[in-house]
Amino acid sequence: MTNLMAAIALAVLASGIDASANVPIIRVSIVPGRMDGSRGSGNVRVAIDVPGVHVDAGQPLFDFPTGDDLVVTDARGAVDIASRGAGEDRFYVATRAVDGDLRIAYRVAIRNSVATGGTTPIFPRVDGDGFSALGMAFLATPHVAGSYRLALRWDLSAMGPGATGVSSFGDGDATVPAAPVDRLRKLVMMAGRLNREPAAGGTGKFAAVWSGDPGYDLRPTMRWAQRLHGWMVDFFRTPDDPAYRVFARENGGLNAGGGVAFPNSFFQTWGRGVTGDSMRGILAHEMVHTFTANDLGRWYVEGDAVYYQVRLPWRAGMVSTDQYLRDINMTAYRYYTNLKIAAHEDEIDPAFFSNPWLNTLAYDRGALYFAQLDGMIRRKTGGKRSIDDLVRVMVRTGRDGETITDETWFALLREGIGEEAVALTKSMLAGGIVLPESDAYGPCFRRVAARLRRYELGFTVARKPAGTPVEVKGLIAGSEADKAGVRNGDMIALPLLTSDGPRRDFAATVTAQVTRDGRTFPVTWAPRGAAVDGYQWERVAGVPDSACRP
Ligand SMILES: [Zn+2]
């Protein structure tokens, strides 16, 4: 889903027996005060202890995203520090050489803010009597090379009885095996008197936690996610996966509903317009990332997440065949109507957050590519092998700690399918049109040519946060907005138009508040323009549902 940051799971934690028991250990202690849910504020004290540090004067010592009352010490006592850089790039240097055990202690004053941008907020936040935070916006990260074990310790005494602390590492205090220190940046934490599904004592590896009140029961959705997670553990052949935690919290901005994925964890937000049902799709998408994400291009990372996001729930019997077909068609519709359909893969990254056509192309083209590839493998092997087999090899290779690159994938394609698959991939990356075979999604569905209407708002507006009235300019004569009564010079307050909104849902309409001559009134129209040639899939009559799912 395009509302997500690019901070996608990359390193899956090493699992099983820790052969690194004598590796040095970084200790992180988190001491939250009492949180004030009504004001959305609170304080958390943090201390980070790093053993055996040797850093010369003036060299980078640690990144420091946020905090006050900063005190840094080493074996010789207080260390004077100076900041360099600004904002997200701020880091600290020591004015003298640092030797021995380094301690970085500080306080984070949390104050909830309302986000108006297009991405999911990652700042520390208070919901109810609890708080949540993400390492990269909360923890000082020391500039030390090599691997460290990591010990997380909670002191919840000030939060009152019943408070618990949960992190990407699982429940309560945790010590995890050696890994690069960068792992701190992707650590998600939440503490307070937490709601939890399943209730504490559940035996599975999945748990969802939240401290606030979304206004509806999150439990059915989280039970659905738990069941799907268990199914994916089997599907991706990862029975010894560590804990997986969903951290749900409010997003008071206009972009509620999105989330951000990290190793073994996921921030899911609720807010305006979000329901338990609408959360399911994004939870499925993000869980696929948890298993399959590697340090590859978006065509692979997002492509396989979109390809599997409803296919796996469908195969698990957790969504209907109609829901699966609808998802296939939304992906195909947005792809074949994409103004940038022939763009080279290299164009996507620089414009990923600024150009919605290129942003959505990464998701849709990749997903259709996986479908086409799957059909190719099944044909070549008489149905014995599928794309799942190749993806499982990638998952296993990553878990074994090997570096995975695009070349790893090319080698697998060459070996498993042949040059035909390599050629398809190269063509896709260069902007060639991807066209899965008619039966690529199974015997229940067939491809049909269709005229599809491209996304077209109908006018231009200055880029402003959703909900802020802006002037309508450049109204396209005869457009749906024109026909619905929008006029140049109107002040219009649009809802947030995310890539997952009307761009993806081709049946969706837009309703906006228009102000003209001192009068404000709603206008509704379908944001669709010229029709282009494309493809959709339809159900083949006579094939029973039971014969559909592989
Ligand atoms: Zn994604």
XYZ file of C-alpha atoms and ligand atoms in Angstrom:
551
model
C 0.000 0.000 0.000
C 1.436 3.292 -1.017
C 0.696 5.068 2.228
C 3.625 3.211 3.688
C 7.097 4.442 4.232
C 9.893 2.711 2.471
C 11.244 1.516 5.782
C 10.510 -2.046 4.945
C 11.697 -5.018 6.879
C 15.179 -5.861 5.806
C 17.004 -7.887 8.385
C 15.044 -10.704 9.899
C 16.404 -11.450 13.316
C 18.680 -14.393 13.622
C 16.818 -17.205 15.248
C 17.461 -20.383 17.102
C 20.483 -20.937 19.299
C 22.544 -17.852 19.951
C 26.106 -18.807 19.072
C 27.222 -15.291 19.990
C 26.900 -15.391 23.769
C 30.229 -13.610 24.213
C 29.392 -10.812 21.779
C 29.212 -7.418 23.568
C 25.800 -6.272 24.611
C 24.109 -2.894 24.230
C 21.626 -2.229 27.017
C 18.587 -0.055 26.421
C 16.507 0.926 29.415
C 13.116 2.554 29.010
C 11.508 4.306 31.981
C 8.140 5.832 31.086
C 6.406 8.267 33.409
C 2.654 8.488 33.792
C 1.034 9.305 30.436
C -1.717 11.889 30.038
C -4.038 10.512 27.374
C -6.418 13.487 27.396
C -3.606 15.899 26.522
C -1.628 13.387 24.504
C 1.564 14.000 26.426
C 4.049 12.265 28.668
C 7.728 11.751 29.409
C 9.996 8.765 28.916
C 13.523 8.446 30.259
C 15.921 6.469 28.092
C 19.438 5.212 28.819
C 21.646 3.411 26.338
C 24.814 1.662 27.518
C 27.421 0.635 24.972
C 30.516 -1.279 26.139
C 34.054 -0.900 24.828
C 33.653 2.247 22.754
C 36.715 3.960 21.252
C 35.889 7.091 19.303
C 38.302 9.952 18.608
C 37.466 13.539 19.476
C 35.320 15.166 16.806
C 34.196 11.865 15.272
C 30.478 10.950 15.124
C 29.442 9.340 18.410
C 25.699 8.781 18.075
C 22.544 9.789 16.179
C 20.002 11.550 18.311
C 16.548 12.020 16.824
C 14.850 13.660 19.787
C 15.172 14.372 23.515
C 16.161 16.725 26.325
C 18.382 16.595 29.409
C 21.018 14.703 27.472
C 23.861 13.355 29.636
C 26.751 11.422 28.109
C 29.414 9.662 30.173
C 32.216 7.172 29.654
C 34.733 5.447 31.937
C 36.434 8.809 32.604
C 33.224 10.639 33.504
C 31.171 13.300 31.756
C 31.672 13.716 28.018
C 31.119 17.144 26.463
C 29.327 16.800 23.194
C 28.378 18.993 20.277
C 25.629 18.498 17.720
C 26.191 18.385 13.993
C 23.651 18.381 11.198
C 19.977 19.135 11.669
C 16.601 17.462 11.869
C 16.627 13.784 10.989
C 20.338 13.963 10.178
C 21.358 15.386 13.546
C 24.203 13.543 15.248
C 26.609 14.199 18.106
C 30.383 14.299 18.364
C 32.475 14.236 21.539
C 34.899 17.087 22.207
C 37.400 14.579 23.614
C 38.226 10.966 22.857
C 35.682 8.514 24.281
C 36.970 5.311 25.843
C 35.328 2.372 27.502
C 31.696 2.068 28.506
C 29.568 4.783 26.973
C 26.242 5.844 28.515
C 23.757 8.076 26.686
C 20.873 9.161 28.939
C 18.048 11.544 28.060
C 14.356 12.300 28.376
C 11.809 12.332 25.565
C 8.865 14.686 26.040
C 6.039 13.244 23.955
C 3.405 15.585 22.554
C 0.971 14.162 20.053
C 0.888 16.057 16.791
C -1.498 15.794 13.882
C 0.116 14.696 10.670
C -1.136 16.137 7.424
C 1.295 14.503 5.037
C 0.900 11.358 3.026
C 2.950 8.962 5.081
C 2.225 7.233 8.351
C 3.612 9.222 11.302
C 6.457 7.511 13.118
C 6.822 9.918 16.033
C 6.405 8.857 19.663
C 2.766 9.068 20.669
C 0.483 8.768 23.677
C -2.811 6.863 23.410
C -4.865 6.321 26.545
C -2.428 5.737 29.404
C 0.245 4.217 27.188
C 2.882 5.386 24.729
C 4.390 3.968 21.563
C 7.596 4.768 19.740
C 9.840 3.701 16.891
C 13.616 3.522 17.357
C 14.558 5.866 14.511
C 12.436 8.642 16.067
C 13.150 7.818 19.699
C 16.447 6.054 20.400
C 19.970 7.409 20.262
C 21.915 5.106 17.947
C 25.637 4.819 18.702
C 28.080 4.969 15.789
C 29.770 1.670 16.456
C 30.693 -0.939 13.905
C 30.224 -4.669 14.142
C 27.554 -6.742 15.811
C 26.097 -6.423 19.288
C 23.563 -8.313 21.264
C 20.791 -6.090 22.490
C 19.080 -6.103 25.879
C 15.874 -4.148 26.361
C 14.809 -3.421 29.943
C 11.544 -1.816 31.029
C 10.969 0.024 34.310
C 7.210 0.570 34.368
C 6.804 1.393 38.050
C 5.651 4.959 37.353
C 2.958 3.789 34.926
C 0.973 2.143 37.681
C -0.265 -1.383 38.285
C -1.045 -3.507 35.251
C 1.370 -1.764 32.878
C 3.358 -3.934 30.491
C 6.021 -3.221 27.900
C 6.020 -4.869 24.471
C 8.511 -4.478 21.632
C 9.397 -6.004 18.273
C 11.407 -8.490 20.345
C 8.318 -9.724 22.167
C 6.808 -9.149 25.580
C 8.644 -7.494 28.446
C 12.407 -7.483 28.914
C 14.249 -9.152 26.085
C 17.799 -10.013 25.044
C 18.306 -10.786 21.388
C 21.225 -12.288 19.434
C 23.975 -10.331 17.759
C 23.152 -8.063 14.848
C 24.325 -4.681 13.529
C 23.371 -1.812 15.838
C 21.217 -0.297 13.119
C 18.556 -2.715 14.336
C 17.778 -0.174 17.088
C 16.321 2.153 14.488
C 13.673 -0.395 13.518
C 12.659 -1.375 17.035
C 8.992 -0.654 17.828
C 7.929 -0.254 21.461
C 4.693 0.244 23.373
C 3.967 0.345 27.109
C 1.003 1.002 29.346
C -2.055 -0.949 30.396
C -2.265 -2.565 27.000
C -5.160 -4.192 25.241
C -3.923 -7.389 23.753
C -5.078 -10.004 21.275
C -4.684 -12.841 21.979
C -4.801 -12.252 25.724
C -1.537 -12.664 27.608
C -0.538 -16.280 27.894
C -1.447 -17.096 24.302
C 0.992 -19.630 22.927
C 1.361 -18.345 19.371
C 4.037 -15.972 18.203
C 1.593 -13.334 17.058
C 0.146 -10.661 19.316
C -1.455 -7.281 18.695
C -1.332 -4.548 21.341
C -2.901 -1.108 21.678
C -3.327 1.351 24.526
C -5.993 3.705 23.177
C -9.578 3.228 22.042
C -10.315 3.139 18.299
C -14.050 3.328 19.014
C -14.743 -0.171 17.772
C -13.619 -3.677 18.636
C -10.200 -4.398 17.151
C -10.209 -7.983 18.356
C -11.959 -9.696 15.396
C -9.513 -8.044 12.982
C -6.518 -9.000 15.088
C -7.764 -12.598 15.432
C -8.032 -12.707 11.630
C -4.478 -11.365 11.358
C -3.224 -13.909 13.869
C -4.741 -16.770 11.898
C -3.242 -15.455 8.665
C 0.163 -15.030 10.301
C 0.135 -18.657 11.401
C -0.836 -19.702 7.878
C 2.020 -17.642 6.390
C 4.550 -19.191 8.782
C 3.681 -22.535 7.189
C 3.437 -21.170 3.670
C 6.857 -19.487 3.749
C 8.357 -22.461 5.630
C 9.557 -20.384 8.589
C 8.483 -22.360 11.660
C 11.209 -20.933 13.895
C 10.308 -17.302 13.254
C 10.570 -15.073 16.317
C 7.679 -13.092 17.769
C 5.527 -10.915 15.548
C 3.817 -7.879 17.058
C 1.223 -5.517 15.651
C 1.224 -2.136 17.409
C -2.061 -0.350 16.784
C -2.399 3.346 17.527
C -4.362 6.384 16.476
C -3.490 8.570 13.539
C -5.427 11.766 14.129
C -4.446 13.139 10.731
C -6.262 12.774 7.454
C -4.195 9.818 6.363
C -5.401 7.329 8.956
C -5.409 3.629 8.185
C -1.888 3.274 6.896
C 0.955 1.580 8.647
C 4.672 0.966 8.579
C 6.398 -2.414 8.545
C 9.568 -3.292 10.422
C 11.274 -6.582 11.208
C 8.813 -8.747 13.115
C 6.476 -5.870 13.749
C 4.045 -3.445 12.256
C 2.562 -0.081 13.184
C -1.109 -0.085 12.225
C -3.096 3.131 12.576
C -6.776 3.776 13.156
C -8.676 7.018 12.720
C -11.188 8.716 10.479
C -12.770 6.333 7.979
C -10.847 3.278 9.155
C -12.714 0.094 10.015
C -11.636 -3.326 11.187
C -12.348 -4.620 7.674
C -10.282 -1.952 5.954
C -7.367 -2.819 8.226
C -7.307 -6.423 7.022
C -5.914 -5.759 3.572
C -3.045 -3.700 4.869
C -2.248 -6.186 7.639
C -2.028 -8.962 5.045
C 0.199 -6.833 2.796
C 2.557 -5.947 5.638
C 2.808 -9.484 6.919
C 3.926 -10.600 3.462
C 6.717 -8.013 3.746
C 7.778 -9.487 7.062
C 8.481 -12.808 5.385
C 9.625 -11.847 1.905
C 11.216 -8.414 2.159
C 14.788 -8.358 1.016
C 17.072 -5.564 0.042
C 15.903 -5.656 -3.562
C 14.175 -3.185 -5.828
C 10.598 -2.125 -5.261
C 9.485 -4.264 -8.214
C 10.353 -7.301 -6.085
C 9.546 -6.083 -2.572
C 6.218 -4.387 -3.366
C 5.449 -6.630 -6.323
C 5.366 -9.807 -4.284
C 3.542 -8.082 -1.404
C 0.727 -6.979 -3.741
C 0.740 -10.330 -5.537
C 0.302 -12.232 -2.273
C -1.704 -9.734 -0.187
C -5.070 -11.245 -1.060
C -3.885 -14.433 -2.777
C -2.646 -15.895 0.516
C -5.764 -14.992 2.564
C -7.784 -16.450 -0.321
C -5.790 -19.673 -0.364
C -6.143 -19.856 3.405
C -9.914 -19.638 2.968
C -10.005 -16.273 4.740
C -11.448 -14.159 1.915
C -13.935 -15.130 -0.784
C -13.080 -15.853 -4.409
C -14.979 -12.677 -5.345
C -12.810 -10.609 -3.002
C -9.687 -12.116 -4.528
C -10.901 -11.417 -8.066
C -11.716 -7.837 -7.108
C -8.173 -7.340 -5.820
C -6.636 -8.785 -9.005
C -8.766 -6.430 -11.074
C -7.979 -3.328 -9.031
C -4.270 -4.019 -9.499
C -4.680 -4.685 -13.237
C -6.939 -1.667 -13.688
C -4.508 0.753 -12.061
C -1.600 -0.743 -13.992
C -3.114 -0.679 -17.485
C -4.440 2.871 -16.973
C -1.125 4.142 -15.624
C 0.076 7.216 -17.525
C 3.660 6.067 -16.822
C 3.123 2.409 -17.687
C 6.205 2.336 -19.938
C 8.559 4.021 -17.448
C 11.964 2.459 -16.783
C 12.438 1.118 -13.249
C 15.196 3.700 -12.669
C 12.632 6.496 -12.927
C 10.606 5.206 -10.003
C 12.781 5.702 -6.951
C 13.582 9.427 -7.339
C 9.863 10.223 -7.794
C 8.399 7.596 -5.489
C 6.891 10.051 -3.012
C 6.131 12.876 -5.432
C 4.636 11.234 -8.512
C 1.603 9.003 -7.856
C 1.828 7.415 -11.315
C 5.378 6.189 -10.697
C 4.598 5.326 -7.096
C 1.712 3.026 -8.014
C 3.589 1.570 -10.977
C 6.097 -0.072 -8.617
C 3.313 -1.953 -6.846
C 1.122 -2.935 -9.770
C 3.724 -3.817 -12.376
C 5.584 -5.982 -9.890
C 2.401 -7.817 -8.894
C 1.410 -8.579 -12.505
C 4.983 -9.637 -13.222
C 4.792 -12.230 -10.427
C 1.507 -13.499 -11.874
C 2.987 -13.805 -15.370
C 6.073 -15.519 -14.002
C 3.942 -17.965 -12.044
C 2.097 -18.947 -15.212
C 5.444 -19.409 -16.992
C 6.815 -21.720 -14.282
C 3.650 -23.813 -14.111
C 3.680 -24.285 -17.889
C 7.358 -25.235 -17.957
C 7.054 -27.745 -15.131
C 3.638 -29.176 -15.944
C 2.225 -27.596 -12.808
C 4.843 -29.142 -10.516
C 6.458 -25.864 -9.511
C 5.227 -22.338 -9.005
C 6.482 -18.880 -8.119
C 6.020 -19.882 -4.467
C 8.987 -22.251 -4.727
C 11.314 -19.498 -5.935
C 10.116 -17.010 -3.328
C 10.675 -19.629 -0.602
C 14.270 -20.038 -1.752
C 14.723 -16.272 -1.469
C 13.189 -16.291 2.017
C 15.460 -19.137 3.113
C 18.583 -17.543 1.626
C 17.869 -14.297 3.468
C 17.266 -16.119 6.741
C 20.572 -17.933 6.323
C 22.218 -14.524 6.456
C 23.325 -14.407 2.830
C 23.213 -11.120 0.980
C 20.397 -11.062 -1.525
C 20.536 -8.918 -4.610
C 18.666 -8.706 -7.876
C 21.329 -11.111 -9.207
C 20.249 -13.743 -6.679
C 16.798 -13.610 -8.211
C 18.124 -13.671 -11.783
C 20.196 -16.750 -10.963
C 17.136 -18.509 -9.539
C 15.093 -17.636 -12.621
C 17.807 -18.876 -14.960
C 18.151 -22.141 -13.102
C 14.459 -22.752 -12.378
C 12.803 -21.495 -15.557
C 15.394 -20.401 -18.075
C 16.375 -17.351 -20.078
C 12.724 -16.712 -20.936
C 12.118 -15.627 -17.323
C 15.245 -13.460 -17.247
C 14.125 -11.774 -20.465
C 10.668 -11.108 -19.030
C 12.215 -9.513 -15.947
C 14.544 -7.291 -17.941
C 11.716 -6.238 -20.232
C 9.509 -5.411 -17.228
C 12.289 -3.333 -15.642
C 12.764 -1.425 -18.881
C 9.069 -0.534 -19.102
C 7.772 -3.380 -21.283
C 4.074 -4.092 -20.778
C 3.454 -7.014 -18.444
C 0.645 -9.311 -19.552
C -0.059 -12.475 -17.529
C -1.585 -15.369 -19.468
C -5.341 -15.717 -19.366
C -5.169 -18.529 -16.779
C -2.295 -17.073 -14.735
C -4.505 -16.781 -11.649
C -5.840 -20.304 -11.950
C -8.564 -22.184 -13.830
C -11.362 -20.109 -12.289
C -10.439 -16.875 -13.970
C -9.828 -15.735 -17.521
C -8.432 -12.587 -19.036
C -10.701 -10.266 -21.000
C -9.828 -7.132 -22.963
C -11.517 -4.061 -21.544
C -11.709 -0.324 -22.036
C -10.611 1.188 -18.717
C -10.924 4.833 -17.711
C -7.780 6.500 -16.451
C -7.748 8.321 -13.105
C -8.538 11.985 -13.722
C -9.606 14.412 -11.001
C -10.923 16.857 -13.619
C -9.034 20.001 -12.589
C -5.842 21.151 -10.897
C -5.417 22.445 -7.377
C -2.410 23.709 -5.461
C -0.924 20.988 -3.288
C -2.398 21.543 0.185
C -3.268 19.222 3.048
C -6.512 17.374 2.438
C -9.508 19.180 3.927
C -7.995 22.642 3.296
C -10.019 24.657 0.775
C -8.028 25.436 -2.378
C -9.003 27.169 -5.594
C -10.094 25.092 -8.589
C -8.128 25.889 -11.738
C -7.821 24.324 -15.159
C -11.188 22.575 -15.085
C -11.311 20.107 -17.968
C -14.396 20.825 -20.039
C -16.631 17.775 -20.194
C -14.830 16.026 -17.344
C -16.839 14.231 -14.678
C -16.066 17.049 -12.229
C -17.359 19.582 -14.781
C -20.514 17.531 -15.325
C -21.033 17.317 -11.547
C -20.958 21.116 -11.285
C -17.417 22.005 -10.185
C -16.340 25.400 -11.607
C -13.037 27.236 -12.023
C -12.619 29.634 -9.101
C -14.528 27.427 -6.644
C -12.855 26.860 -3.320
C -12.785 23.100 -2.866
C -11.918 20.991 0.203
C -10.895 17.580 -1.106
C -10.640 14.440 0.998
C -7.239 12.772 1.141
C -6.779 11.044 -2.207
C -4.293 8.305 -1.450
C -3.020 5.867 -4.036
C -5.205 3.236 -2.411
C -8.305 5.392 -2.700
C -9.997 6.176 -6.035
C -6.787 5.588 -7.971
C -7.002 1.921 -7.073
C -10.699 1.500 -6.491
C -12.020 2.208 -9.970
C -15.619 2.234 -8.722
C -14.975 4.900 -6.068
C -16.310 8.425 -6.235
C -14.942 11.605 -4.662
C -17.099 13.849 -2.500
C -15.747 17.319 -1.768
C -17.071 20.463 -0.113
C -17.306 23.310 -2.608
C -17.621 26.958 -1.542
C -18.968 29.461 -4.100
C -20.558 32.874 -3.537
C -20.518 32.362 0.215
C -22.379 29.070 -0.004
C -20.801 25.668 0.810
C -22.224 22.461 -0.623
C -21.045 18.905 -1.367
C -20.277 17.696 -4.888
C -19.713 14.036 -5.815
C -18.147 12.731 -9.014
C -16.214 9.784 -10.435
C -12.565 10.831 -10.900
C -12.128 9.064 -14.224
C -11.098 10.373 -17.609
C -10.233 8.949 -20.997
C -10.683 5.222 -21.645
C -7.630 3.175 -22.675
C -7.176 -0.444 -23.711
C -6.421 -2.790 -20.846
C -7.300 -6.111 -19.281
C -9.427 -7.463 -16.497
C -10.060 -10.993 -15.280
C -13.471 -12.611 -14.948
C -14.806 -15.747 -13.343
C -15.056 -18.728 -15.683
C -18.596 -20.093 -15.501
C -18.937 -23.701 -14.443
C -15.673 -24.075 -12.515
C -16.607 -24.656 -8.887
C -15.058 -22.591 -6.129
C -13.413 -25.721 -4.722
C -11.370 -26.123 -7.924
C -10.102 -22.541 -7.806
C -7.697 -22.418 -4.918
C -4.319 -24.098 -5.401
Zn 4.329 -2.601 0.817
